[in-house]
Amino acid sequence: FDLSRQSVRELNAFLHEREPAGTSESLVVEVANPNGMHSLAVGLNARMRPHIQGIDHAVILVRDLEKSQRAYQRMGFTLTPRGFHTLGSINHLVVLGRTYVELLGLPPETPDARPEIRDAPDGLDALVFRSHDAEATRSEAAARGAPVGPVQQFSRPVAIGVDSRDAVFRTVRTAPGCAQAGRLYFCEHLTPQLVWHGPWQSHPNGALELVGARVRVADVAREERLYGSLLGDAAIERRAGGFTAHAIRSNYPARSTSWRSWWTRDRDRRG
């Protein structure tokens, strides 16, 4: 299914026709070399790996978070209040039905707080998969030879009404530079209710969901090996010119249960 040629409504119909209710749905990341001659589609087989639950969010790096906040609001997105990570970074989220887009930056007063952000170019920087058990995800990926680091836990305070609590995350990150198009990592949410908060999920422009990403790399075989080590061979259905895998929906609450449309943001990143 070519997202560049079909409408989001056609994508919705395609997914629901392919998969009976209650089973998994296709979720793909398409990777192609610069001349477009080879491609592969990558997703997850959550029936085989129940602690991995598809795409969690995409990260967009920005140098001026305040300016980017205003730009996204002008485009019709509702943004969360500014978040301050214990790691030293700052963010705003575009919270969707079961996923989100993170605008991530550094405070001007501490520009060296996170070198991996400081040294990376602006724009789409990371694709993050959801894990319901970061330790299990890391152990399995490491056993397959994936270049993953230790589980890292961090938080940021979130105020909803008069209540203020810490949103807590556990991540499993790949080694810097191992992916040809930005970063890949896993995220476990210990407090999902502090991210998926109803008023933040309603957008004037109608955005509802992030369902995939498209990247472009110089060496497709190398990227295939990386995804295979992260997700496992059981998650991958090989086909001519690449492979496809499947993911089930997250069980985090969505704004709508009666109908579903789709929003995607595609940006090519060259290796």
Short mmCIF file of N, CA, C and O in Angstrom, two decimals, residues 96-100 196 206-211 254 260-264:
data_model
loop_
_atom_site.label_atom_id
_atom_site.label_comp_id
_atom_site.label_asym_id
_atom_site.label_seq_id
_atom_site.Cartn_x
_atom_site.Cartn_y
_atom_site.Cartn_z
N LEU A 96 -1.91 12.64 19.87
CA LEU A 96 -2.92 12.14 18.95
C LEU A 96 -3.69 11.01 19.63
O LEU A 96 -3.74 10.95 20.85
N GLY A 97 -4.34 10.17 18.84
CA GLY A 97 -5.19 9.15 19.45
C GLY A 97 -4.43 8.17 20.31
O GLY A 97 -4.73 7.97 21.49
N ARG A 98 -3.41 7.51 19.72
CA ARG A 98 -2.60 6.54 20.45
C ARG A 98 -1.11 6.82 20.28
O ARG A 98 -0.29 6.04 20.75
N THR A 99 -0.77 7.86 19.59
CA THR A 99 0.61 8.22 19.31
C THR A 99 0.79 9.71 19.59
O THR A 99 -0.16 10.39 19.99
N TYR A 100 1.98 10.22 19.36
CA TYR A 100 2.18 11.66 19.45
C TYR A 100 3.43 12.06 18.69
O TYR A 100 4.27 11.22 18.33
N TRP A 196 -1.70 10.99 27.37
CA TRP A 196 -2.94 10.95 26.59
C TRP A 196 -4.08 11.53 27.41
O TRP A 196 -4.89 10.82 28.01
N GLY A 206 -7.94 18.74 12.72
CA GLY A 206 -8.51 17.40 12.56
C GLY A 206 -7.52 16.26 12.68
O GLY A 206 -7.90 15.10 12.46
N ALA A 207 -6.27 16.52 13.01
CA ALA A 207 -5.26 15.45 13.12
C ALA A 207 -5.68 14.44 14.17
O ALA A 207 -6.09 14.80 15.27
N LEU A 208 -5.55 13.15 13.81
CA LEU A 208 -5.97 12.09 14.72
C LEU A 208 -4.90 11.07 15.05
O LEU A 208 -4.86 10.56 16.17
N GLU A 209 -4.02 10.72 14.11
CA GLU A 209 -3.12 9.61 14.40
C GLU A 209 -1.87 9.67 13.54
O GLU A 209 -1.90 10.14 12.41
N LEU A 210 -0.78 9.17 14.09
CA LEU A 210 0.47 8.92 13.37
C LEU A 210 0.53 7.42 13.10
O LEU A 210 0.53 6.62 14.04
N VAL A 211 0.54 7.04 11.82
CA VAL A 211 0.44 5.62 11.50
C VAL A 211 1.67 5.06 10.79
O VAL A 211 1.75 3.86 10.56
N ALA A 254 -8.20 6.05 22.85
CA ALA A 254 -8.26 6.99 21.72
C ALA A 254 -9.43 7.93 21.93
O ALA A 254 -10.35 7.65 22.71
N ARG A 260 -12.45 6.05 12.53
CA ARG A 260 -11.03 6.36 12.61
C ARG A 260 -10.53 6.88 11.27
O ARG A 260 -10.82 6.33 10.22
N SER A 261 -9.84 7.97 11.30
CA SER A 261 -9.13 8.46 10.13
C SER A 261 -7.66 8.45 10.50
O SER A 261 -7.29 8.04 11.60
N TRP A 262 -6.80 8.94 9.62
CA TRP A 262 -5.37 8.78 9.83
C TRP A 262 -4.64 10.05 9.40
O TRP A 262 -4.97 10.68 8.42
N TRP A 263 -3.61 10.38 10.16
CA TRP A 263 -2.74 11.50 9.79
C TRP A 263 -1.32 10.98 9.75
O TRP A 263 -0.88 10.29 10.66
N THR A 264 -0.61 11.30 8.69
CA THR A 264 0.80 10.90 8.61
C THR A 264 1.64 12.10 8.26
O THR A 264 1.20 13.01 7.56
#
